[in-house]
Short mmCIF file of C-alpha atoms in Angstrom, two decimals:
data_model
loop_
_atom_site.label_atom_id
_atom_site.label_comp_id
_atom_site.label_asym_id
_atom_site.label_seq_id
_atom_site.Cartn_x
_atom_site.Cartn_y
_atom_site.Cartn_z
CA MET A 11 0.00 0.00 0.00
CA LYS A 12 1.24 3.47 -0.87
CA ILE A 13 1.82 5.43 2.33
CA PRO A 14 0.82 9.11 2.23
CA TRP A 15 3.81 10.37 4.23
CA GLY A 16 3.06 14.00 3.49
CA PHE A 17 -0.36 13.73 5.10
CA VAL A 18 0.90 11.70 8.08
CA ILE A 19 3.81 14.05 8.81
CA SER A 20 1.61 17.13 8.47
CA ARG A 21 -0.88 15.66 10.98
CA VAL A 22 1.93 14.82 13.41
CA LEU A 23 3.42 18.30 13.06
CA GLN A 24 0.03 19.92 13.63
CA ASP A 25 -0.44 17.85 16.77
CA ILE A 26 3.04 18.76 18.04
CA LEU A 27 2.38 22.44 17.43
CA LYS A 28 -0.92 22.17 19.29
CA GLU A 29 0.84 20.84 22.42
CA PRO A 30 4.51 21.82 22.03
CA PHE A 31 5.29 21.56 25.75
CA THR A 32 4.11 17.97 26.06
CA PHE A 33 6.23 17.02 23.06
CA ALA A 34 9.24 18.97 24.35
CA ALA A 35 8.91 17.28 27.75
CA THR A 36 8.80 13.86 26.08
CA VAL A 37 11.90 14.65 24.01
CA LEU A 38 13.69 15.96 27.11
CA CYS A 39 12.92 12.80 29.09
CA ALA A 40 14.05 10.59 26.19
CA THR A 41 17.22 12.73 25.90
CA LEU A 42 17.97 12.20 29.59
CA VAL A 43 17.52 8.44 29.15
CA CYS A 44 19.82 8.47 26.09
CA PHE A 45 22.33 10.55 28.06
CA THR A 46 22.28 8.56 31.29
CA CYS A 47 22.48 5.08 29.77
CA PRO A 48 25.93 5.48 28.16
CA ILE A 49 27.23 7.02 31.40
CA VAL A 50 25.96 3.99 33.29
CA MET A 51 27.26 1.61 30.63
CA GLY A 52 30.73 3.16 30.80
CA GLY A 53 30.13 3.80 34.44
CA LYS A 54 32.73 1.33 35.67
CA ASN A 55 35.42 3.88 34.91
CA VAL A 56 33.42 6.90 35.94
CA LEU A 57 32.22 5.49 39.23
CA ALA A 58 35.72 4.29 40.04
CA CYS A 59 36.68 7.95 40.15
CA LEU A 60 34.36 8.42 43.07
CA MET A 61 36.82 6.34 45.06
CA PRO A 62 40.27 7.95 45.51
CA PRO A 63 43.29 5.59 45.52
CA TRP A 64 43.95 6.07 49.22
CA ALA A 65 40.57 4.57 49.93
CA ASN A 66 41.69 1.41 48.16
CA ARG A 67 44.90 1.05 50.15
CA ALA A 68 45.91 0.48 53.71
CA ALA A 69 49.30 0.78 55.30
CA ALA A 70 50.87 -0.59 58.46
CA MET A 71 53.99 0.19 60.41
CA ILE A 72 55.84 -2.24 62.63
CA SER A 73 58.40 -0.77 65.01
CA TRP A 74 61.09 -3.16 66.20
CA ASN A 75 61.88 -3.91 69.74
CA ALA A 76 65.24 -2.28 70.50
CA LYS A 77 66.44 -5.60 71.89
CA ALA A 78 65.35 -7.67 68.87
CA SER A 79 68.12 -9.50 67.06
CA GLU A 80 68.61 -9.45 63.29
CA LYS A 81 67.53 -13.09 63.15
CA ASP A 82 64.24 -12.37 64.99
CA ARG A 83 63.50 -9.44 62.70
CA LYS A 84 64.13 -11.57 59.58
CA LYS A 85 61.75 -14.18 60.95
CA VAL A 86 58.98 -11.58 61.31
CA ILE A 87 59.66 -10.29 57.78
CA GLU A 88 59.41 -13.87 56.50
CA ILE A 89 56.05 -14.32 58.23
CA ILE A 90 54.78 -11.15 56.55
CA GLN A 91 56.17 -12.09 53.13
CA ASN A 92 54.54 -15.52 53.32
CA SER A 93 51.13 -14.00 54.05
CA LYS A 94 48.64 -12.70 51.48
CA TRP A 95 48.18 -9.43 53.36
CA TYR A 96 51.18 -7.53 52.14
CA GLU A 97 51.88 -5.84 48.84
CA THR A 98 55.15 -3.94 49.40
CA LEU A 99 57.56 -3.93 52.26
CA ARG A 100 60.37 -1.54 53.22
CA GLU A 101 62.66 -1.87 56.16
CA VAL A 102 63.67 1.47 57.60
CA PRO A 103 66.85 1.21 59.68
CA GLY A 104 67.27 3.02 63.03
CA GLU A 105 69.78 5.47 61.55
CA GLU A 106 67.30 6.64 58.93
CA VAL A 107 64.63 7.01 61.61
CA ALA A 108 67.05 9.01 63.72
CA LYS A 109 67.75 11.34 60.78
CA GLU A 110 64.02 11.81 60.15
CA VAL A 111 63.42 12.52 63.82
CA GLU A 112 66.27 14.96 63.87
CA MET A 113 64.89 16.81 60.87
CA LEU A 114 61.54 16.87 62.58
CA ALA A 115 63.13 18.21 65.73
CA LYS A 116 64.86 20.98 63.76
CA SER A 117 61.59 21.97 62.23
CA PHE A 118 60.32 22.49 65.75
CA GLY A 119 63.33 24.71 66.49
CA LYS A 120 65.36 22.17 68.52
CA GLU A 121 69.00 21.39 67.80
CA SER A 122 68.92 17.69 68.61
CA PHE A 123 66.17 15.38 69.75
CA LEU A 124 68.14 12.32 70.65
CA ALA A 125 71.48 11.99 72.32
CA ASP A 126 72.43 8.72 70.53
CA PRO A 127 70.85 7.98 67.14
CA SER A 128 72.30 4.45 67.08
CA THR A 129 69.96 3.42 69.90
CA MET A 130 66.95 4.35 67.75
CA PRO A 131 65.00 1.22 66.73
CA GLY A 132 64.07 0.80 63.07
CA TYR A 133 60.67 -0.04 61.63
CA LEU A 134 58.92 -1.85 58.79
CA GLU A 135 56.79 0.11 56.35
CA ILE A 136 54.14 -2.14 54.82
CA THR A 137 51.66 -1.43 52.07
CA LEU A 138 48.84 -3.87 52.64
CA SER A 139 47.23 -5.76 49.80
CA ARG A 140 43.59 -5.37 48.72
CA HIS A 141 42.78 -8.62 50.58
CA CYS A 142 43.23 -6.63 53.75
CA LEU A 143 40.30 -4.34 52.79
CA GLU A 144 38.22 -7.27 51.67
CA GLU A 145 38.77 -9.19 54.91
CA PRO A 146 39.66 -6.46 57.41
CA GLN A 147 38.99 -8.59 60.51
CA LYS A 148 41.33 -11.39 59.43
CA CYS A 149 43.97 -8.85 58.40
CA GLN A 150 43.67 -7.11 61.78
CA ALA A 151 44.03 -10.46 63.55
CA PHE A 152 47.25 -11.05 61.59
CA MET A 153 48.50 -7.63 62.73
CA ASP A 154 47.62 -8.43 66.33
CA GLU A 155 49.52 -11.71 66.03
CA LEU A 156 52.57 -9.82 64.76
CA ALA A 157 52.26 -7.39 67.67
CA SER A 158 52.58 -10.29 70.12
CA ASN A 159 55.93 -11.31 68.56
CA ALA A 160 58.89 -10.60 70.89
CA ALA A 161 60.83 -8.83 68.10
CA VAL A 162 58.01 -6.35 67.59
CA ASP A 163 57.57 -3.35 69.83
CA SER A 164 54.29 -2.12 68.39
CA VAL A 165 52.15 -2.30 65.24
CA PHE A 166 50.35 0.70 63.80
CA SER A 167 47.71 -0.41 61.30
CA GLY A 168 45.34 1.65 59.17
CA VAL A 169 43.22 -1.37 58.26
CA ALA A 170 40.17 -0.38 60.30
CA LEU A 171 40.14 3.20 58.99
CA ALA A 172 40.81 2.19 55.38
CA SER A 173 38.14 -0.52 55.38
CA GLU A 174 35.65 1.89 56.92
CA THR A 175 36.51 4.51 54.27
CA LYS A 176 36.22 1.94 51.52
CA LEU A 177 32.84 0.88 52.87
CA TRP A 178 31.58 4.46 52.80
CA PHE A 179 32.79 5.00 49.27
CA GLU A 180 31.11 1.72 48.27
CA ARG A 181 27.88 2.97 49.86
CA ILE A 182 28.15 6.26 47.99
CA ARG A 183 28.74 4.34 44.76
CA ARG A 184 25.76 2.09 45.37
CA PHE A 185 23.65 5.12 46.24
CA PHE A 186 24.59 6.75 42.94
CA ILE A 187 23.82 3.57 41.02
CA ILE A 188 20.41 3.21 42.70
CA LEU A 189 19.74 6.89 42.08
CA THR A 190 20.64 6.48 38.41
CA VAL A 191 18.41 3.42 38.03
CA LEU A 192 15.54 5.26 39.76
CA PHE A 193 16.12 8.28 37.57
CA LEU A 194 16.07 6.09 34.45
CA PHE A 195 12.87 4.40 35.62
CA VAL A 196 11.16 7.76 36.26
CA MET A 197 12.27 9.11 32.88
CA VAL A 198 11.10 5.98 31.03
CA THR A 199 7.74 6.13 32.85
CA MET A 200 7.41 9.79 31.93
CA VAL A 201 8.16 9.05 28.28
CA PHE A 202 5.46 6.35 28.36
CA LEU A 203 2.86 8.55 30.07
CA LEU A 204 3.52 11.59 27.90
CA THR A 205 3.44 9.42 24.77
CA ARG A 206 0.17 7.92 25.89
CA ILE A 207 -1.35 11.33 26.59
CA SER A 208 -0.45 12.61 23.14
CA PHE A 209 -1.63 9.37 21.50
CA TYR A 210 -4.91 9.50 23.37
CA ARG A 211 -5.48 13.06 22.17
CA ARG A 212 -5.10 11.80 18.63
CA MET A 213 -7.45 8.84 19.06
CA ARG A 214 -10.58 10.75 18.04
CA GLU A 215 -9.04 11.44 14.66
CA ILE A 216 -7.75 7.87 14.34
CA TYR A 217 -11.23 6.63 15.24
CA LEU A 218 -12.52 8.65 12.28
CA TRP A 219 -9.81 7.21 10.02
CA ASP A 220 -10.94 3.76 11.15
CA LEU A 221 -14.52 4.53 10.15
CA LEU A 222 -13.29 5.71 6.75
CA GLY A 223 -11.48 2.42 6.15
CA ALA A 224 -7.97 2.96 7.52
CA SER A 225 -5.90 -0.21 7.75
CA PRO A 226 -4.35 -1.22 11.13
CA LEU A 227 -0.98 0.02 9.82
CA PHE A 228 -2.36 3.37 8.70
CA LYS A 229 -4.01 3.91 12.09
CA ARG A 230 -0.62 3.45 13.75
CA LEU A 231 1.39 5.53 11.31
CA ALA A 232 0.94 8.91 12.99
CA CYS A 233 1.72 7.47 16.43
CA TYR A 234 4.82 5.67 15.19
CA THR A 235 5.97 8.74 13.27
CA GLN A 236 5.69 10.77 16.45
CA ALA A 237 7.61 8.12 18.41
CA VAL A 238 10.36 8.12 15.77
CA SER A 239 10.51 11.93 15.83
CA ILE A 240 11.09 11.76 19.60
CA ILE A 241 14.06 9.43 19.06
CA VAL A 242 15.40 11.46 16.12
CA LEU A 243 15.48 14.58 18.30
CA ALA A 244 16.50 12.97 21.59
CA TRP A 245 19.51 10.99 20.39
CA PRO A 246 21.59 13.80 18.82
CA LEU A 247 20.76 16.00 21.81
CA SER A 248 21.98 13.32 24.22
CA LEU A 249 25.14 12.82 22.14
CA LEU A 250 25.91 16.54 22.34
CA ALA A 251 25.28 16.48 26.08
CA LEU A 252 27.59 13.47 26.45
CA LEU A 253 30.44 15.12 24.56
CA TYR A 254 29.95 18.33 26.52
CA SER A 255 29.91 16.52 29.86
CA LYS A 256 33.14 14.68 28.97
CA ARG A 257 35.20 17.65 30.12
CA TYR A 258 33.46 17.63 33.49
CA LEU A 259 34.33 13.99 34.02
CA LYS A 260 37.94 15.04 33.54
CA HIS A 261 37.52 17.60 36.32
CA LEU A 262 36.36 14.79 38.56
CA GLU A 263 39.65 13.06 37.87
CA HIS A 264 41.61 16.14 38.91
CA PHE A 265 39.47 16.63 41.98
CA PHE A 266 40.51 13.31 43.46
CA GLY A 267 44.02 13.55 42.16
CA THR A 268 43.94 10.08 40.70
CA ASN A 269 46.12 8.66 37.97
CA GLN A 270 43.38 6.58 36.48
CA SER A 271 41.41 8.05 33.66
CA CYS A 272 37.87 8.90 34.69
CA SER A 273 36.89 10.39 31.37
CA LEU A 274 35.40 8.09 28.77
CA SER A 275 36.88 8.18 25.31
CA VAL A 276 34.84 9.59 22.43
CA GLU A 277 34.78 6.11 20.86
CA THR A 278 33.41 4.55 24.04
CA LEU A 279 30.81 7.28 24.38
CA LEU A 280 29.75 6.99 20.75
CA GLY A 281 29.63 3.20 20.93
CA SER A 282 27.56 3.08 24.09
CA SER A 283 25.38 5.89 22.74
CA ILE A 284 24.63 3.87 19.59
CA VAL A 285 23.81 0.81 21.69
CA THR A 286 21.57 3.05 23.81
CA LEU A 287 19.92 4.41 20.68
CA PHE A 288 18.92 0.89 19.58
CA VAL A 289 17.71 -0.06 23.05
CA VAL A 290 15.79 3.19 23.59
CA ALA A 291 14.39 3.18 20.03
CA SER A 292 13.08 -0.39 20.40
CA PHE A 293 11.76 0.47 23.84
CA ILE A 294 9.97 3.62 22.65
CA LEU A 295 8.47 1.77 19.66
CA ILE A 296 7.25 -1.06 21.91
CA MET A 297 5.85 1.56 24.29
CA ALA A 298 4.26 3.36 21.33
CA GLU A 299 2.49 0.15 20.29
CA TRP A 300 1.40 -0.47 23.88
CA ALA A 301 0.21 3.13 24.30
CA PHE A 302 -1.60 2.91 20.96
CA ARG A 303 -3.42 -0.29 21.92
CA LYS A 304 -4.38 1.05 25.36
CA SER A 305 -5.65 4.34 23.93
CA TRP A 306 -7.43 2.59 21.07
CA ASN A 307 -9.20 0.09 23.32
CA LEU A 308 -10.35 2.98 25.49
CA SER A 309 -11.40 5.09 22.53
CA ILE A 310 -13.59 2.45 20.86
CA LYS A 311 -15.48 1.96 24.12
CA MET A 312 -16.41 5.61 24.34
CA ASP A 313 -18.72 7.59 22.13
CA TRP A 314 -16.64 10.58 21.02
CA THR A 315 -18.34 13.93 21.25
CA TRP A 316 -17.60 15.57 17.97
CA THR A 317 -17.42 19.28 18.64
CA ASP A 318 -15.07 22.03 17.41
CA MET B 12 -36.30 -7.95 -8.68
CA LYS B 13 -32.81 -6.54 -8.14
CA ASP B 14 -30.19 -8.41 -6.12
CA PRO B 15 -30.29 -7.51 -2.43
CA ILE B 16 -27.28 -5.47 -1.41
CA ILE B 17 -28.18 -5.95 2.24
CA PHE B 18 -29.75 -9.14 3.51
CA VAL B 19 -30.51 -9.36 7.22
CA GLU B 20 -32.17 -12.48 8.62
CA HIS B 21 -33.11 -13.39 12.20
CA LEU B 22 -30.98 -10.60 13.65
CA TYR B 23 -30.50 -10.60 17.40
CA LYS B 24 -28.69 -7.83 19.17
CA ARG B 25 -28.41 -6.56 22.70
CA TYR B 26 -25.77 -4.66 24.63
CA SER B 27 -24.14 -6.51 27.51
CA GLY B 28 -26.71 -7.31 30.15
CA GLY B 29 -29.31 -5.07 28.54
CA GLU B 30 -32.63 -5.71 26.82
CA TRP B 31 -32.83 -7.02 23.28
CA ILE B 32 -32.68 -4.25 20.71
CA PHE B 33 -33.45 -6.60 17.84
CA GLU B 34 -35.16 -9.94 18.21
CA ASN B 35 -35.47 -12.06 15.10
CA ALA B 36 -35.43 -8.99 12.85
CA SER B 37 -35.20 -9.49 9.09
CA PHE B 38 -35.11 -7.19 6.08
CA SER B 39 -33.38 -6.72 2.78
CA VAL B 40 -32.32 -3.75 0.69
CA SER B 41 -31.92 -3.99 -3.05
CA SER B 42 -29.19 -2.29 -5.00
CA GLY B 43 -30.24 1.25 -5.89
CA ASP B 44 -32.84 1.52 -3.09
CA PHE B 45 -33.34 4.64 -1.02
CA LEU B 46 -34.33 3.40 2.39
CA PHE B 47 -35.42 5.43 5.39
CA LEU B 48 -34.87 3.71 8.70
CA LEU B 49 -37.48 5.21 10.99
CA GLY B 50 -37.68 4.85 14.73
CA SER B 51 -37.86 6.82 17.90
CA SER B 52 -34.75 7.74 19.89
CA GLY B 53 -33.10 4.66 21.39
CA SER B 54 -35.01 2.25 19.14
CA GLY B 55 -31.81 0.91 17.54
CA LYS B 56 -31.38 2.92 14.32
CA THR B 57 -27.77 3.83 15.06
CA THR B 58 -27.08 0.27 16.22
CA LEU B 59 -28.34 -1.10 12.90
CA ILE B 60 -26.22 1.41 10.97
CA LYS B 61 -23.22 0.38 13.09
CA ILE B 62 -23.91 -3.33 12.47
CA ILE B 63 -24.07 -2.78 8.71
CA SER B 64 -20.89 -0.68 8.74
CA GLY B 65 -19.06 -3.29 10.79
CA GLN B 66 -18.63 -1.08 13.86
CA GLU B 67 -20.85 -3.24 16.04
CA SER B 68 -21.10 -7.00 16.42
CA PHE B 69 -24.42 -8.84 16.77
CA ASP B 70 -25.58 -11.75 18.88
CA GLY B 71 -27.36 -13.89 16.31
CA GLY B 72 -28.63 -14.11 12.75
CA THR B 73 -27.13 -13.39 9.38
CA VAL B 74 -26.07 -10.06 7.94
CA LEU B 75 -24.92 -10.16 4.33
CA VAL B 76 -23.80 -6.91 2.79
CA ALA B 77 -22.79 -6.99 -0.89
CA GLY B 78 -22.46 -10.75 -0.55
CA LYS B 79 -20.12 -10.49 2.44
CA ASN B 80 -21.12 -12.23 5.63
CA LEU B 81 -20.20 -9.66 8.29
CA ARG B 82 -20.04 -12.31 11.01
CA LYS B 83 -17.25 -14.07 9.13
CA LEU B 84 -15.30 -10.88 8.48
CA TYR B 85 -12.02 -10.86 10.42
CA PRO B 86 -11.59 -7.78 12.64
CA SER B 87 -8.23 -7.12 10.97
CA ARG B 88 -9.93 -7.06 7.54
CA ILE B 89 -12.94 -4.95 8.52
CA HIS B 90 -11.30 -1.87 7.01
CA THR B 91 -11.47 -3.40 3.53
CA TRP B 92 -15.23 -3.66 3.96
CA ARG B 93 -15.56 -0.10 5.23
CA ARG B 94 -13.91 1.14 2.04
CA HIS B 95 -17.02 0.00 0.13
CA ILE B 96 -19.36 2.18 2.16
CA GLY B 97 -19.76 5.88 2.84
CA ILE B 98 -20.99 7.09 6.20
CA VAL B 99 -22.66 10.41 7.02
CA PHE B 100 -22.92 11.32 10.69
CA GLN B 101 -25.31 13.58 12.54
CA ASP B 102 -22.36 15.36 14.18
CA PHE B 103 -20.50 15.57 10.84
CA ARG B 104 -17.23 14.20 12.30
CA LEU B 105 -15.02 16.52 10.31
CA LEU B 106 -11.48 17.53 11.14
CA MET B 107 -12.16 21.16 11.86
CA ASP B 108 -8.56 22.32 11.42
CA LEU B 109 -8.51 20.97 7.85
CA THR B 110 -9.98 22.65 4.80
CA VAL B 111 -13.10 21.46 2.96
CA GLU B 112 -11.06 19.75 0.24
CA ASP B 113 -8.71 18.14 2.78
CA ASN B 114 -11.68 16.65 4.63
CA ILE B 115 -13.27 15.37 1.46
CA SER B 116 -10.00 13.84 0.28
CA LEU B 117 -9.45 12.00 3.59
CA PRO B 118 -10.94 8.60 2.52
CA LEU B 119 -8.92 8.74 -0.71
CA ILE B 120 -5.68 9.45 1.18
CA ILE B 121 -6.43 6.59 3.55
CA MET B 122 -7.15 4.25 0.63
CA GLY B 123 -3.88 5.21 -1.09
CA PHE B 124 -5.25 6.98 -4.20
CA SER B 125 -2.76 8.92 -6.31
CA LYS B 126 -2.55 12.71 -5.93
CA GLU B 127 -3.91 13.24 -9.44
CA GLU B 128 -6.92 11.03 -8.87
CA ILE B 129 -7.59 12.65 -5.51
CA LYS B 130 -7.60 16.07 -7.15
CA VAL B 131 -10.00 14.99 -9.91
CA ARG B 132 -12.41 13.23 -7.56
CA VAL B 133 -12.41 16.00 -4.94
CA MET B 134 -13.13 18.65 -7.57
CA ALA B 135 -16.02 16.57 -8.93
CA VAL B 136 -17.49 16.15 -5.48
CA LEU B 137 -17.03 19.84 -4.63
CA ARG B 138 -19.05 20.67 -7.74
CA LEU B 139 -21.67 18.11 -6.73
CA VAL B 140 -22.15 19.49 -3.22
CA ASN B 141 -21.75 23.05 -4.50
CA LEU B 142 -18.82 23.96 -2.27
CA GLU B 143 -16.25 24.81 -4.94
CA GLU B 144 -15.81 28.34 -3.69
CA LYS B 145 -15.24 27.23 -0.14
CA ARG B 146 -12.82 24.44 -0.91
CA ARG B 147 -9.92 26.16 0.87
CA VAL B 148 -11.97 27.24 3.89
CA ARG B 149 -11.30 25.47 7.16
CA CYS B 150 -14.33 23.50 8.29
CA ARG B 151 -14.58 25.33 11.60
CA PHE B 152 -15.64 28.43 9.68
CA LEU B 153 -18.55 26.68 7.92
CA SER B 154 -22.23 26.67 8.92
CA GLY B 155 -23.88 23.45 10.12
CA GLY B 156 -25.52 22.85 6.73
CA GLU B 157 -22.25 23.35 4.89
CA ARG B 158 -20.45 21.04 7.27
CA GLN B 159 -23.01 18.33 6.52
CA LEU B 160 -22.44 18.85 2.80
CA VAL B 161 -18.71 18.33 3.37
CA SER B 162 -19.54 15.19 5.34
CA ILE B 163 -21.69 13.94 2.45
CA GLY B 164 -18.94 14.80 -0.01
CA ARG B 165 -16.49 12.79 2.06
CA ALA B 166 -18.93 9.83 2.09
CA ILE B 167 -19.29 9.69 -1.71
CA VAL B 168 -15.83 10.69 -2.93
CA HIS B 169 -14.57 7.08 -3.13
CA SER B 170 -17.67 5.88 -5.03
CA PRO B 171 -19.04 3.54 -2.37
CA ILE B 172 -21.60 0.86 -3.16
CA LEU B 173 -23.69 1.98 -0.20
CA ILE B 174 -24.19 5.24 1.69
CA LEU B 175 -25.25 5.05 5.32
CA ALA B 176 -26.48 8.24 6.95
CA ASP B 177 -27.20 8.38 10.65
CA GLU B 178 -29.57 11.26 11.43
CA PRO B 179 -27.97 13.42 8.72
CA THR B 180 -30.50 16.20 9.23
CA GLY B 181 -30.60 15.96 13.02
CA ASN B 182 -28.56 19.13 13.52
CA LEU B 183 -29.97 21.06 10.58
CA ASP B 184 -32.89 23.40 10.03
CA ASP B 185 -35.59 22.46 7.49
CA GLU B 186 -33.99 24.43 4.69
CA HIS B 187 -30.63 22.71 5.03
CA ALA B 188 -32.31 19.35 5.68
CA LYS B 189 -34.13 19.67 2.35
CA ARG B 190 -30.86 20.58 0.64
CA VAL B 191 -29.25 17.44 2.05
CA LEU B 192 -32.16 15.23 1.00
CA LYS B 193 -32.16 16.79 -2.46
CA LEU B 194 -28.54 15.76 -2.77
CA PHE B 195 -29.37 12.24 -1.61
CA SER B 196 -32.22 12.09 -4.14
CA ALA B 197 -29.77 13.07 -6.86
CA PHE B 198 -27.45 10.23 -5.81
CA HIS B 199 -30.44 7.87 -5.75
CA ARG B 200 -31.41 8.81 -9.29
CA ARG B 201 -27.88 7.91 -10.37
CA GLY B 202 -28.43 4.41 -8.95
CA GLN B 203 -26.75 4.87 -5.57
CA THR B 204 -28.02 2.78 -2.65
CA LEU B 205 -28.76 4.87 0.43
CA ILE B 206 -29.93 4.09 3.93
CA VAL B 207 -30.92 7.08 6.03
CA ALA B 208 -31.67 6.56 9.71
CA THR B 209 -33.94 9.24 11.15
CA HIS B 210 -36.56 9.86 13.79
CA ASP B 211 -38.15 12.57 11.63
CA ARG B 212 -41.23 11.02 10.00
CA ARG B 213 -41.53 13.88 7.52
CA LEU B 214 -38.32 13.07 5.68
CA PRO B 215 -39.58 10.06 3.64
CA LEU B 216 -42.37 12.24 2.33
CA TRP B 217 -39.84 14.62 0.82
CA VAL B 218 -38.23 11.94 -1.34
CA GLU B 219 -39.94 10.20 -4.23
CA GLY B 220 -39.79 6.43 -4.37
CA ALA B 221 -38.07 5.97 -1.03
CA LYS B 222 -38.71 2.83 1.01
CA VAL B 223 -39.36 3.03 4.71
CA LEU B 224 -38.27 0.53 7.29
CA MET B 225 -39.80 1.06 10.70
CA ILE B 226 -38.21 -0.25 13.88
CA HIS B 227 -41.17 -1.55 15.82
CA GLU B 228 -41.00 -3.67 18.96
CA LYS B 229 -37.48 -4.98 18.33
CA ASP B 230 -38.39 -5.94 14.78
CA LEU B 231 -38.12 -4.22 11.42
CA VAL B 232 -41.33 -3.55 9.52
CA GLU B 233 -41.19 -2.46 5.91
CA ILE B 234 -43.62 0.20 4.78
CA GLY B 235 -44.03 0.58 1.00
CA PRO B 236 -42.25 3.15 -1.11
CA THR B 237 -43.42 6.76 -0.99
CA LYS B 238 -45.69 7.39 -3.92
CA THR B 239 -44.86 9.59 -6.86
CA GLY B 240 -45.98 13.10 -6.25
CA GLU B 241 -45.42 12.95 -2.54
CA SER B 242 -41.97 14.36 -2.97
CA ARG B 243 -41.89 18.05 -2.23
CA LEU B 244 -38.25 18.63 -2.91
#
């Protein structure tokens, strides 16, 4: 069947011009969906930026007992190296500690802090592995065990603080994800409701077309054309918004002072945006069919009042 | 005797849970007939028009229109049947933001006619209903009588085998009602089959040779054709 596109498009345009705000609101909601989805899809990188590197790390310091022999100290180091809790290890000798303390003392305006630097005990500087943040209680127990070793004077561990910080950042991340999903749900619902409202307004005319012999396809044409026009406007708008927001994602990176790249590449954005386009387009067309059927079923039950 | 274009036998119809509107009603309309469907308000005139046009289903009986059994017509194919009929409504059902010619061309656009053919047919109809000068006027600026003429034009533009009119003069004064009936009479003389549902008992007297079908106690009773000379149009 030959489709009178000129007539269909003119009817859709007339309807849009009659209620421009409803149409604009629908396009805006669809744009927000098209904008948010690629961010969520590439969100692994972006959301990682919400967690600074120090929240992913924990450190510990073991100060030696002044009376501990070299052999005892090596034994402790071996225990640490054989465990899964450590990532890097640095032994700081007493002389180096003495120098650091002396520099510290000078900065406080004192000539010398210690009489004999050679009596200064050294310490172990440990960067703990990620397992420590995943199982903070076990890691802490390991630290406590080390503390009870005769060669060890004391253990200073940041496990509890780091795991707590990590937990909070995880919560913030989850909160953002839930918020994004909720936002997407609200936007999709709004697109559906606004589409249905505009379709329902058109039903009186479609009812007349039906009486004049319009085929099921013809009856749907105007509704589908409108749905397609929403996508055609929303997608480029969302793409522009994505490219514009790219620079702000970079600011996020600077804010936390991370080395990892928070900003998504143009290719990633374009790719996820195209995937979003297909998903959103299919979704809007399915919704359009659903909205059409609902409005149509309602419209054939009612006797339209045919006034100006 | 001509072939019946409409053949209704043992028709039963009622709306859900309601009283019967038609009980064992039968009638037939031959090709080229001008039939008035008379009945008081709520007697079932509109329902019968809707049944014939495929807008309403029925509970029992047989309805054959132009050889098609409406009961066996698939809902998805009902539009092909509607393309063979023209409907005139009491409330005109025009798209008020469109011009006269746009409204008249609507069935042709829907049926996929070419632009050239649409132009030729619309011009012919505009001449027929005498609205050539107002062809570019939006329907909202027309009088009630003119709107009904546009509605009639829209019903005949695709050359239907049957014209159904549901209270076409219901919203018109006598002068415009006579103008509408004169137009119908002209169609009838050209061999067009027309069914006009009305509660106005005067109308059949204005048309020569029209048949009258009365809805009486859930049945349809045929009253003979109006005699020659009774027409005052």
